[in-house]
mmCIF file of C-alpha atoms and ligand atoms in Angstrom:
data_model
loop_
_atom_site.group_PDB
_atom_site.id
_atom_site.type_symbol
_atom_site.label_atom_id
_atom_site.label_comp_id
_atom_site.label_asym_id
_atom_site.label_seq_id
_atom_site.Cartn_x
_atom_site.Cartn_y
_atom_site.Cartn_z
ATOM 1 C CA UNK A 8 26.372 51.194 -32.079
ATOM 2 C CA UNK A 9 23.024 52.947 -32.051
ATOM 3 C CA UNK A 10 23.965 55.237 -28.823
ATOM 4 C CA UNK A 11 27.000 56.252 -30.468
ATOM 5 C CA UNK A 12 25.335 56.975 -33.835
ATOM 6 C CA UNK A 13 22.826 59.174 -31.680
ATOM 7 C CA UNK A 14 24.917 60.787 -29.609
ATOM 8 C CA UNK A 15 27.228 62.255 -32.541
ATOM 9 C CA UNK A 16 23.619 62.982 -34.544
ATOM 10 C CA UNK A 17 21.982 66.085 -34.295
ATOM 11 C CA UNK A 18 19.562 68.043 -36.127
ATOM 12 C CA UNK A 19 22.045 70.590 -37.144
ATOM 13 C CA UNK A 20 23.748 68.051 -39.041
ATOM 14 C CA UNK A 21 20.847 68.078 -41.480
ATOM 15 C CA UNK A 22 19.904 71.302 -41.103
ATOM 16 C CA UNK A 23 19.761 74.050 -38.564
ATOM 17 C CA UNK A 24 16.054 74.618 -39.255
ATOM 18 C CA UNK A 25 15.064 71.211 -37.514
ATOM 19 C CA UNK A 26 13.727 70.001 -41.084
ATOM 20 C CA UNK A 27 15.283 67.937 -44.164
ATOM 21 C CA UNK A 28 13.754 70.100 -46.909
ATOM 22 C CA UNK A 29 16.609 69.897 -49.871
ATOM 23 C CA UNK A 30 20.657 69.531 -50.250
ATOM 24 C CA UNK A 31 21.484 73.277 -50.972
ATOM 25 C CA UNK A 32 23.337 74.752 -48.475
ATOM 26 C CA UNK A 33 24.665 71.840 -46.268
ATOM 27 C CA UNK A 34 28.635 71.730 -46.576
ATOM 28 C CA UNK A 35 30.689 69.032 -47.728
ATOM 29 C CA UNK A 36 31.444 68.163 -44.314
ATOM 30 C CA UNK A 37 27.381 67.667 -43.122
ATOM 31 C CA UNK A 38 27.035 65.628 -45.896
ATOM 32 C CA UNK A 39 30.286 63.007 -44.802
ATOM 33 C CA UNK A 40 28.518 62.948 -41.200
ATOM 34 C CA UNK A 41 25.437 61.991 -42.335
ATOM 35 C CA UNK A 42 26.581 59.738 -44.849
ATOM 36 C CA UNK A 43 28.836 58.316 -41.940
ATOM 37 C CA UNK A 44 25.840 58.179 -40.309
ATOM 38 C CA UNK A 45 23.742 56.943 -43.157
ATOM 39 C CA UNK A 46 25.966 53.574 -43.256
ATOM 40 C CA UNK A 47 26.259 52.580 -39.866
ATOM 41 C CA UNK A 48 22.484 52.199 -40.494
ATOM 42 C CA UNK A 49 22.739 49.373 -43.425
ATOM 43 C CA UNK A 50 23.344 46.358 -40.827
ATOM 44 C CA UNK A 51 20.323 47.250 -39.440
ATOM 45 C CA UNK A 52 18.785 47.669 -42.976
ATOM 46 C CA UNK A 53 19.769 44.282 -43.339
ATOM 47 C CA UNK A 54 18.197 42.909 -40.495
ATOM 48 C CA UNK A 55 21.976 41.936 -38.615
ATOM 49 C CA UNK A 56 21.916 44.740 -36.106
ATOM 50 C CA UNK A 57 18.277 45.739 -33.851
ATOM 51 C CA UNK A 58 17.706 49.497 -33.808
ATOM 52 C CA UNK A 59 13.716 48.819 -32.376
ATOM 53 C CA UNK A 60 14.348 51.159 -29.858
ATOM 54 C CA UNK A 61 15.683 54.386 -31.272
ATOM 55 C CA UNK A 62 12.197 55.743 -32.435
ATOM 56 C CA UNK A 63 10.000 53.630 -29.840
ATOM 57 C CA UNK A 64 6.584 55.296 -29.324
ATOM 58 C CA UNK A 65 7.012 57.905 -31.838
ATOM 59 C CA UNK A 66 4.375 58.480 -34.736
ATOM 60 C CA UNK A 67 5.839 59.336 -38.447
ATOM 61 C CA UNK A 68 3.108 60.599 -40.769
ATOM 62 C CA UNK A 69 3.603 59.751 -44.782
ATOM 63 C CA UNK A 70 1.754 62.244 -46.295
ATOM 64 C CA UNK A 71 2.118 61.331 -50.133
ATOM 65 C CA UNK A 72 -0.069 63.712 -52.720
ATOM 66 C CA UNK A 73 2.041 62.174 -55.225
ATOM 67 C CA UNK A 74 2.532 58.697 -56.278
ATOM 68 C CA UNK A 75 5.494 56.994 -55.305
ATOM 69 C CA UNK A 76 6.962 52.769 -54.429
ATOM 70 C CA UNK A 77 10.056 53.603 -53.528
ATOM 71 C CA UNK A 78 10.298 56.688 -51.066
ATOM 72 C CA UNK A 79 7.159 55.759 -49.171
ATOM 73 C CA UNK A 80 8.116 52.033 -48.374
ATOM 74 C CA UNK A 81 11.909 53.072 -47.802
ATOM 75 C CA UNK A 82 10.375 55.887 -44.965
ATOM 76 C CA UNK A 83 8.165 53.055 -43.342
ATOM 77 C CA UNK A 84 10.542 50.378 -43.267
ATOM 78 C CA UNK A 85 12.846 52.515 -41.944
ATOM 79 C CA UNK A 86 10.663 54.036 -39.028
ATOM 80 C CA UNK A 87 9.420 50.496 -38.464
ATOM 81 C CA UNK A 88 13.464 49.302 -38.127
ATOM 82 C CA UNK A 89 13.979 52.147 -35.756
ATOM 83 C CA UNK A 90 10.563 51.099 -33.386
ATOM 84 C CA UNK A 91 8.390 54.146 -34.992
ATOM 85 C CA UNK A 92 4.660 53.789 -36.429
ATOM 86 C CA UNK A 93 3.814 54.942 -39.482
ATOM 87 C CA UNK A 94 0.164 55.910 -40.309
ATOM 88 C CA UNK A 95 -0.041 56.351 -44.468
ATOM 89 C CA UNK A 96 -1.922 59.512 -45.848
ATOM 90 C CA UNK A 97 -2.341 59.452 -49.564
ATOM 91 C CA UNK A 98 -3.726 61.508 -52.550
ATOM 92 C CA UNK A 99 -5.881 59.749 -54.309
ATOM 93 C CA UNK A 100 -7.930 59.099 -50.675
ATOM 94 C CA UNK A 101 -7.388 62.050 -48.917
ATOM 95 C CA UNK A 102 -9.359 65.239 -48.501
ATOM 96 C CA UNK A 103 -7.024 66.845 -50.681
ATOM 97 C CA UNK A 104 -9.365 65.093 -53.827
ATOM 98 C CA UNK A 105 -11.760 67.305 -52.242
ATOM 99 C CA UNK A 106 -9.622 70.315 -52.601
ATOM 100 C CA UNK A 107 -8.336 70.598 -49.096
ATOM 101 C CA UNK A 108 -4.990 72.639 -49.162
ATOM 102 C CA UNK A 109 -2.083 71.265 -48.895
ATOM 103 C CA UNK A 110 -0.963 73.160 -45.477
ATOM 104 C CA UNK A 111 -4.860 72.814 -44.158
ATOM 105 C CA UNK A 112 -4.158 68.875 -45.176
ATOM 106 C CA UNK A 113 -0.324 68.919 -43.068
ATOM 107 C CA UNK A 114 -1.728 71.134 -40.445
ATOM 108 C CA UNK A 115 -4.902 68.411 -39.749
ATOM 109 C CA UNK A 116 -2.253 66.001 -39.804
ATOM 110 C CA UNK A 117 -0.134 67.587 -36.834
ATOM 111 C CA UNK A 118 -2.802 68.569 -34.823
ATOM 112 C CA UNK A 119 -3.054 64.785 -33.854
ATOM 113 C CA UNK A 120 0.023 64.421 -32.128
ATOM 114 C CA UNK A 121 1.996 62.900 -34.566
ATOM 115 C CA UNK A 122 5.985 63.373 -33.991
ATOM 116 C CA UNK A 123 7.057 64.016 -37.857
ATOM 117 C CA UNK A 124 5.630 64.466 -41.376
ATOM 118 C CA UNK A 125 6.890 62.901 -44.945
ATOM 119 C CA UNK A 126 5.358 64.787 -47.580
ATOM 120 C CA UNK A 127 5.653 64.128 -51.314
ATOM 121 C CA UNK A 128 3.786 66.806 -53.908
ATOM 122 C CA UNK A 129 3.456 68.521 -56.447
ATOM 123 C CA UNK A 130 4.218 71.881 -55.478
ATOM 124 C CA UNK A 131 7.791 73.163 -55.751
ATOM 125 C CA UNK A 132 8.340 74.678 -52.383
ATOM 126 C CA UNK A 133 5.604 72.799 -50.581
ATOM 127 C CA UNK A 134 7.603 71.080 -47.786
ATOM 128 C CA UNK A 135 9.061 74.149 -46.660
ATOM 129 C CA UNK A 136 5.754 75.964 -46.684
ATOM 130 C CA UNK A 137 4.101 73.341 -44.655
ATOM 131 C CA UNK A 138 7.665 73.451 -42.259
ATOM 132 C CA UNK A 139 6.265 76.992 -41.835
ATOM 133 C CA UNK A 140 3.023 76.175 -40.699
ATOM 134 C CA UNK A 141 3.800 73.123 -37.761
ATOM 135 C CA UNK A 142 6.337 72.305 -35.140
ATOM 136 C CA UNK A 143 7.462 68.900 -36.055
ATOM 137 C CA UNK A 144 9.847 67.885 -38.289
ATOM 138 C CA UNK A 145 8.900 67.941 -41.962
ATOM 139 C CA UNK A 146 11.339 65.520 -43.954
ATOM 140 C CA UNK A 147 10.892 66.153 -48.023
ATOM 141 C CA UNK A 148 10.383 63.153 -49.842
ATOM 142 C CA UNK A 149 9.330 65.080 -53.541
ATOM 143 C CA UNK A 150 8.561 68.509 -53.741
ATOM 144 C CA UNK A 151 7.554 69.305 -57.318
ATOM 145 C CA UNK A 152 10.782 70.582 -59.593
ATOM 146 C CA UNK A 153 12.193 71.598 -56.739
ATOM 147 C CA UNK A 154 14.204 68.597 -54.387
ATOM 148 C CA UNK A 155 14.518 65.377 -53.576
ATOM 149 C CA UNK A 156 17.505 65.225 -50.591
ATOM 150 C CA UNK A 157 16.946 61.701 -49.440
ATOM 151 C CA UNK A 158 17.023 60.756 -52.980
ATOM 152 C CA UNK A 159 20.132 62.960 -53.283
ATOM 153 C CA UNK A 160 22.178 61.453 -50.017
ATOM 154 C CA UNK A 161 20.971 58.008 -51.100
ATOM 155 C CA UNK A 162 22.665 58.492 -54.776
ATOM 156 C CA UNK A 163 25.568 59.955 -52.688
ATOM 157 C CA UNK A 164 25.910 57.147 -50.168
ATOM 158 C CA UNK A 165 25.831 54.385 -53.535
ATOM 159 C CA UNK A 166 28.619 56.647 -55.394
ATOM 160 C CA UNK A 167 30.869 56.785 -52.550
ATOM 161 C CA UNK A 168 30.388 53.436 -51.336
ATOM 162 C CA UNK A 169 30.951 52.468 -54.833
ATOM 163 C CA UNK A 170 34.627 54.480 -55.529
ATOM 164 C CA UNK A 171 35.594 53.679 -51.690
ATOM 165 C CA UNK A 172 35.879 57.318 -51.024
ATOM 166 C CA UNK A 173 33.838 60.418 -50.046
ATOM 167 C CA UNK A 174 35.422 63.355 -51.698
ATOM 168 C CA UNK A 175 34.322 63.153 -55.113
ATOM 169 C CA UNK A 176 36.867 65.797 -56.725
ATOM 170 C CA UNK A 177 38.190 64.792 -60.220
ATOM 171 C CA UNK A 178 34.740 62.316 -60.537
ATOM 172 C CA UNK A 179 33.059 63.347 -63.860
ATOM 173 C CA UNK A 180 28.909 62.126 -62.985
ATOM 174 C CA UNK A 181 26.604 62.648 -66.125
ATOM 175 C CA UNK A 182 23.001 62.723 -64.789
ATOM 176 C CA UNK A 183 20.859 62.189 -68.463
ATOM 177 C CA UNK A 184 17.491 62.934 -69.252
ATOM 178 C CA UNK A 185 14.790 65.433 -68.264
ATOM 179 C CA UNK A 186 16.706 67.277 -66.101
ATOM 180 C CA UNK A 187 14.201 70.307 -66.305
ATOM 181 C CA UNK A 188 11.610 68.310 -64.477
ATOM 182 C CA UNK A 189 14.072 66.467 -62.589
ATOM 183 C CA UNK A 190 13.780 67.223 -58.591
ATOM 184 C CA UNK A 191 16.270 64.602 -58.164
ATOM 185 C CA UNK A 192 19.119 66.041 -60.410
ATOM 186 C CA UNK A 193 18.843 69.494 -58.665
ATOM 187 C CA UNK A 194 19.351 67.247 -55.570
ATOM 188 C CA UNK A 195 22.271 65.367 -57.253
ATOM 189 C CA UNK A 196 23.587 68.600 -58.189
ATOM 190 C CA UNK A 197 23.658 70.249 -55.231
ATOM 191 C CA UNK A 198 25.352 67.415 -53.079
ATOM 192 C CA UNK A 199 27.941 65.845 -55.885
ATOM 193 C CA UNK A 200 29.007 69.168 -56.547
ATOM 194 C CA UNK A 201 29.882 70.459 -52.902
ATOM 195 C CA UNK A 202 31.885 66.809 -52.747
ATOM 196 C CA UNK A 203 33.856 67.979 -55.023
ATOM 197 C CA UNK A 204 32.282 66.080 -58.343
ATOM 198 C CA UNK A 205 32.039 67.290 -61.768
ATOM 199 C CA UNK A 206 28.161 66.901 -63.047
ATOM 200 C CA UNK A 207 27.201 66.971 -66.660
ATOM 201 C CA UNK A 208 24.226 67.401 -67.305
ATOM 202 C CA UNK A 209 23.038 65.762 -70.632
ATOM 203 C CA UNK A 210 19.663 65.934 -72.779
ATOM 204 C CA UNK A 211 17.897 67.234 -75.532
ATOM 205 C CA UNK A 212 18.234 71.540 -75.785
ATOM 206 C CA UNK A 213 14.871 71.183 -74.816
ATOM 207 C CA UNK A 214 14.398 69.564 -71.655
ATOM 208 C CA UNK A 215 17.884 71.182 -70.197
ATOM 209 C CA UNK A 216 17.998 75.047 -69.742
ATOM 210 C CA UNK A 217 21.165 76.693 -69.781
ATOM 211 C CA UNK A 218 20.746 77.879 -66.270
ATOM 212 C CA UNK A 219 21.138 74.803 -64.890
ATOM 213 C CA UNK A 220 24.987 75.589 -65.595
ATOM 214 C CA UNK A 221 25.279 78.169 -63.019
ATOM 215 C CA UNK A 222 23.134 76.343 -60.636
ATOM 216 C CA UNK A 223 25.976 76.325 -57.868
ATOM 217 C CA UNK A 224 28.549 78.716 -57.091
ATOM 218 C CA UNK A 225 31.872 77.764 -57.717
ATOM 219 C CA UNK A 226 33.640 77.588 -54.292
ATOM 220 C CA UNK A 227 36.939 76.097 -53.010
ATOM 221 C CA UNK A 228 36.563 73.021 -53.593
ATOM 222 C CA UNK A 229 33.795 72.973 -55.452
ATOM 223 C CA UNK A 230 32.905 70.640 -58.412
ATOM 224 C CA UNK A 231 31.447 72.413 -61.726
ATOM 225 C CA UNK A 232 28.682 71.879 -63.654
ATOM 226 C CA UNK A 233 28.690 71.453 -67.696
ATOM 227 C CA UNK A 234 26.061 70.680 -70.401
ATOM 228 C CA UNK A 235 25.822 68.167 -73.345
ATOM 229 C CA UNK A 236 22.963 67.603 -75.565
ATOM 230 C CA UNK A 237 25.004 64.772 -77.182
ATOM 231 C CA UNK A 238 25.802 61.735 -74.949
ATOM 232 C CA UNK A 239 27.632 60.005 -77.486
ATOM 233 C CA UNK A 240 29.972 62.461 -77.694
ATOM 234 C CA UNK A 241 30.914 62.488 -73.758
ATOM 235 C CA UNK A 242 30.473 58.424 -73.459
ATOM 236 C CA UNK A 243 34.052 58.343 -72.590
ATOM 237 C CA UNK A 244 34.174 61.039 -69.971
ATOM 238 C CA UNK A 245 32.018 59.720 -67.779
ATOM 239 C CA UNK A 246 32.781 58.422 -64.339
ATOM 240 C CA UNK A 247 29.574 57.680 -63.087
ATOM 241 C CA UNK A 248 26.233 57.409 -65.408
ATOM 242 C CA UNK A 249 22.566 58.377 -63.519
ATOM 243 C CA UNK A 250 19.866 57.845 -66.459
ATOM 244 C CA UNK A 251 16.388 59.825 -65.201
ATOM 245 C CA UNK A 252 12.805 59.009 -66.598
ATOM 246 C CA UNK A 253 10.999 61.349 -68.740
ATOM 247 C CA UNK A 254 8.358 63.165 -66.691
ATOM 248 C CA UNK A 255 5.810 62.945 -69.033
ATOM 249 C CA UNK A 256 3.555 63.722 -65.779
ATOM 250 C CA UNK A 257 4.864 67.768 -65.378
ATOM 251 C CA UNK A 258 5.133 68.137 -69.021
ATOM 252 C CA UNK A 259 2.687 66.046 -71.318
ATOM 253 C CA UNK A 260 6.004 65.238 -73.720
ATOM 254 C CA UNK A 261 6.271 69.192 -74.457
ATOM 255 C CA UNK A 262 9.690 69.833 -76.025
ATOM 256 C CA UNK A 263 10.318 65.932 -76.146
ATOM 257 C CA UNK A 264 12.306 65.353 -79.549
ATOM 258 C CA UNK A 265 10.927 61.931 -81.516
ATOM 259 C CA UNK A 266 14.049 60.564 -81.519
ATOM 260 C CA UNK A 267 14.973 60.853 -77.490
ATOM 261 C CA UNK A 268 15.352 57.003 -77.145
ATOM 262 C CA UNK A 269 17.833 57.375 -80.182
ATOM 263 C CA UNK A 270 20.087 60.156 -78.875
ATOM 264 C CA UNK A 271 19.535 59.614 -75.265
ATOM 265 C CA UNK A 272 18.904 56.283 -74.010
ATOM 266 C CA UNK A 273 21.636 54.092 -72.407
ATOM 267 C CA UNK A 274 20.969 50.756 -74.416
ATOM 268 C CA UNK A 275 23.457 48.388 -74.436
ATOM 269 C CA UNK A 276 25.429 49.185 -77.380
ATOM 270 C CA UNK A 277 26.133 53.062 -75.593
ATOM 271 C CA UNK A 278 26.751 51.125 -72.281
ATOM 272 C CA UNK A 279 29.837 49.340 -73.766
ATOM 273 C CA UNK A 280 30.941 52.504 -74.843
ATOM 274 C CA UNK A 281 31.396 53.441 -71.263
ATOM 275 C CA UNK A 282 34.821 52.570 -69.612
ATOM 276 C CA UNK A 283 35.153 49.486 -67.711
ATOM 277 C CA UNK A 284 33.659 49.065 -64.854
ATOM 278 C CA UNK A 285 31.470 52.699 -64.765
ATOM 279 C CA UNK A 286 28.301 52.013 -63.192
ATOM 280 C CA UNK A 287 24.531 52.762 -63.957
ATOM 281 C CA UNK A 288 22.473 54.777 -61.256
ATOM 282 C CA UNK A 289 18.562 55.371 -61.728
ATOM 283 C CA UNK A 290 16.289 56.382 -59.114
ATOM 284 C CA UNK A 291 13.077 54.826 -60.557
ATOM 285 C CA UNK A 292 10.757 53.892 -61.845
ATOM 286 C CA UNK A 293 12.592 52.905 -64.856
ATOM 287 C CA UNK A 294 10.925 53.263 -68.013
ATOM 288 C CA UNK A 295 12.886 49.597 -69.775
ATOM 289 C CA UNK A 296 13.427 50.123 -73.506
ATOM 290 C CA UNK A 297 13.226 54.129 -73.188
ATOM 291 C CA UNK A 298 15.590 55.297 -71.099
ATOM 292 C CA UNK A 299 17.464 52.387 -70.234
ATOM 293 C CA UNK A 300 17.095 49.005 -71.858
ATOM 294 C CA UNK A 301 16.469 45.641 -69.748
ATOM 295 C CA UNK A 302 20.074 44.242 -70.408
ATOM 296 C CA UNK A 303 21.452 47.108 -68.635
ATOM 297 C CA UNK A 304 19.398 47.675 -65.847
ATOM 298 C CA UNK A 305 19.505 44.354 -64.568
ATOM 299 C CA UNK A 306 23.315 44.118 -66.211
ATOM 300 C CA UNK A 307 26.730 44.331 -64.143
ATOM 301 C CA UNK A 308 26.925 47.917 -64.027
ATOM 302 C CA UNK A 309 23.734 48.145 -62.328
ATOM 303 C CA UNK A 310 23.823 49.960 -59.070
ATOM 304 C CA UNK A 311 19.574 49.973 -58.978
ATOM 305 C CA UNK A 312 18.563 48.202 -56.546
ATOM 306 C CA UNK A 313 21.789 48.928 -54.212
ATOM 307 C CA UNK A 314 20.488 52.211 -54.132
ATOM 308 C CA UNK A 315 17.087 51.107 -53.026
ATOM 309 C CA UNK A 316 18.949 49.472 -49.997
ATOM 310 C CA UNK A 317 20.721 52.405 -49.461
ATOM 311 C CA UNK A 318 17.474 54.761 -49.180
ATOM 312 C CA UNK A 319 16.573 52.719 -46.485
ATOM 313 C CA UNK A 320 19.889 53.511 -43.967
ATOM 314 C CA UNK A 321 19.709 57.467 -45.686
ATOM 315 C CA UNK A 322 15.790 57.386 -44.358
ATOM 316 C CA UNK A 323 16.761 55.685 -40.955
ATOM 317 C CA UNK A 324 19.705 58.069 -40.934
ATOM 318 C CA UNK A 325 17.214 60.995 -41.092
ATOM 319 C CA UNK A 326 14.394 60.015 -39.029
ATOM 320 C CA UNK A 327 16.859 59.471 -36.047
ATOM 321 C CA UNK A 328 18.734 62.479 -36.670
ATOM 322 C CA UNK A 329 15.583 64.514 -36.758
ATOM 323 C CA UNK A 330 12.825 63.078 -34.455
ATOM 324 C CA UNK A 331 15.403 60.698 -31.932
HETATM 325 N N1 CP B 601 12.925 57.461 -56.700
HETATM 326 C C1 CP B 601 11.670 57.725 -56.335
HETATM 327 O O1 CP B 601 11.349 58.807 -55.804
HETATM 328 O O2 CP B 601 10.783 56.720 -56.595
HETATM 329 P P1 CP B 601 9.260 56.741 -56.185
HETATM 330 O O3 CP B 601 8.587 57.813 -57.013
HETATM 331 O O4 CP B 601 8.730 55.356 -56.500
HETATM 332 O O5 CP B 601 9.172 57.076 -54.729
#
């Protein structure tokens, strides 16, 4: 399996630049190959298939400015399942507390040899600036406001596995919450809309500009993109539910109404408002009894921690199609 995974692989599948720095731009059809690819990795996620060998002797670099569970174990489990080591750079113990820029930081990093660079921070923009400044593949895991692709292609691999079906046209998805901060809903946006999905967007006036409506160009094919700042109004439209955290982090609750949990969050009286059988997405870390209450994120329509699983076959996905 993994020789024929690899041999129909290649970079340009991500991306012709060599790097997997956001969704935008990659057609509908790159994104079914690498979701294709994506879940002939989840035996091997699970331990039933041995992939050791596909990465063997190869160095991946987590550089992590931000904080993160998720994205930084899902990368090193899935080096280590492909044969890779990982060495682990973080903020808080870096020279970057000592004001070290963030290329000078990347560049350091490179200079040792290593064969590819995760980097998570702050700055909008700042994978692609550091892809400008080595010669190894620089896979984004978090930049700022600005993407989150494996996040993105992991959400995409749990929706389509979910319907049974990769064309998403006709499939209404309402991403809710801070969408302004939100470098996974741009992500979302970007990929459920080229497969053909509807996405509305749905929050507070204040946390989800207007532009965010003609975020993509509508193309043959291509889904839309509509906004509601009342989800009880749209409860039955929805397909497909993703509920984000507030990013109290970018903003310091700025333009957060006092009654957000009251409007916005998915408790379980809104989530039996939703048809049967529409499942709840959330990328983490879940804020229970803001956002999303306890009953429902451990409920039936949870797709949580499926998603987690899934990260790890998008990540091995990725680091094979870009270092292998
Ligand atoms: N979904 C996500 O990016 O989670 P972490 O911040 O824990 O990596």
């Amino acid at each position: 399996m993994g020789t024929g995974i690899l041999c129909r692989m290649s970079t340009a599948t991500w991306t012709s630049s060599g790097h997997l720095l956001g969704l935008e731009g990659l057609t509908r059809e790159q994104l079914h190959s690498i979701l294709d690819d994506a879940e002939s990795f989840l035996p091997a996620v699970q331990g039933i298939t041995d992939m050791g060998d596909v990465l063997s002797g190869r160095v991946v670099a987590n550089l992590f400015l931000e904080n993160s569970t998720r994205t930084r174990v899902s990368f090193s489990v899935a080096a280590r399942r492909l044969g890779a080591d990982v060495v682990d750079l973080l903020g808080s113990t870096s020279s970057a507390s000592k004001g070290e820029s963030l290329v000078d930081t990347a560049t350091n990093i490179a200079a040792m040899g290593v064969d590819g660079l995760v980097v998570r921070c702050s700055e909008s923009g700042g994978a692609a600036l550091i892809a400008e400044h080595v010669n190894i593949p620089v896979l984004n895991a978090g930049d700022g406001r600005h993407e989150h692709p494996t996040q993105g292609l992991l959400d995409l691999l749990t929706v389509t596995r979910h319907l049974d079906r990769r064309d998403l046209d006709d499939v209404t998805v309402a991403i809710v919450g801070d969408i302004a901060s939100s470098r996974v809903a741009r992500s979302n946006i970007h990929s459920l809309t080229t497969c053909g999905a509807n996405v509305l967007l749905v929050g507070p006036e204040s946390l989800v500009p207007t532009e965010f409506e003609s975020m993509v160009s509508p193309g043959p094919g291509s889904g839309t993109v509509r906004i509601s700042h009342d989800l009880d109004a749209v409860l039955d439209q929805i397909d497909i539910i993703m509920m984000l955290r507030v990013q109290y982090e970018r903003h310091d609750g700025e333009g957060m109404p006092d009654d957000y949990r009251e409007r916005f969050g998915l408790d379980v009286q809104r989530a039996d408002r939703l048809g049967p059988g529409v499942p709840v997405l959330h990328p983490g870390p879940i804020n229970r009894g803001f956002e999303l209450a306890h009953e429902v994120a451990d409920g039936e329509r949870s797709l949580i921690l499926e998603q987690v699983t899934n990260g790890v076959a998008v990540r091995m996905a990725a680091l094979a199609g870009l270092l292998g």
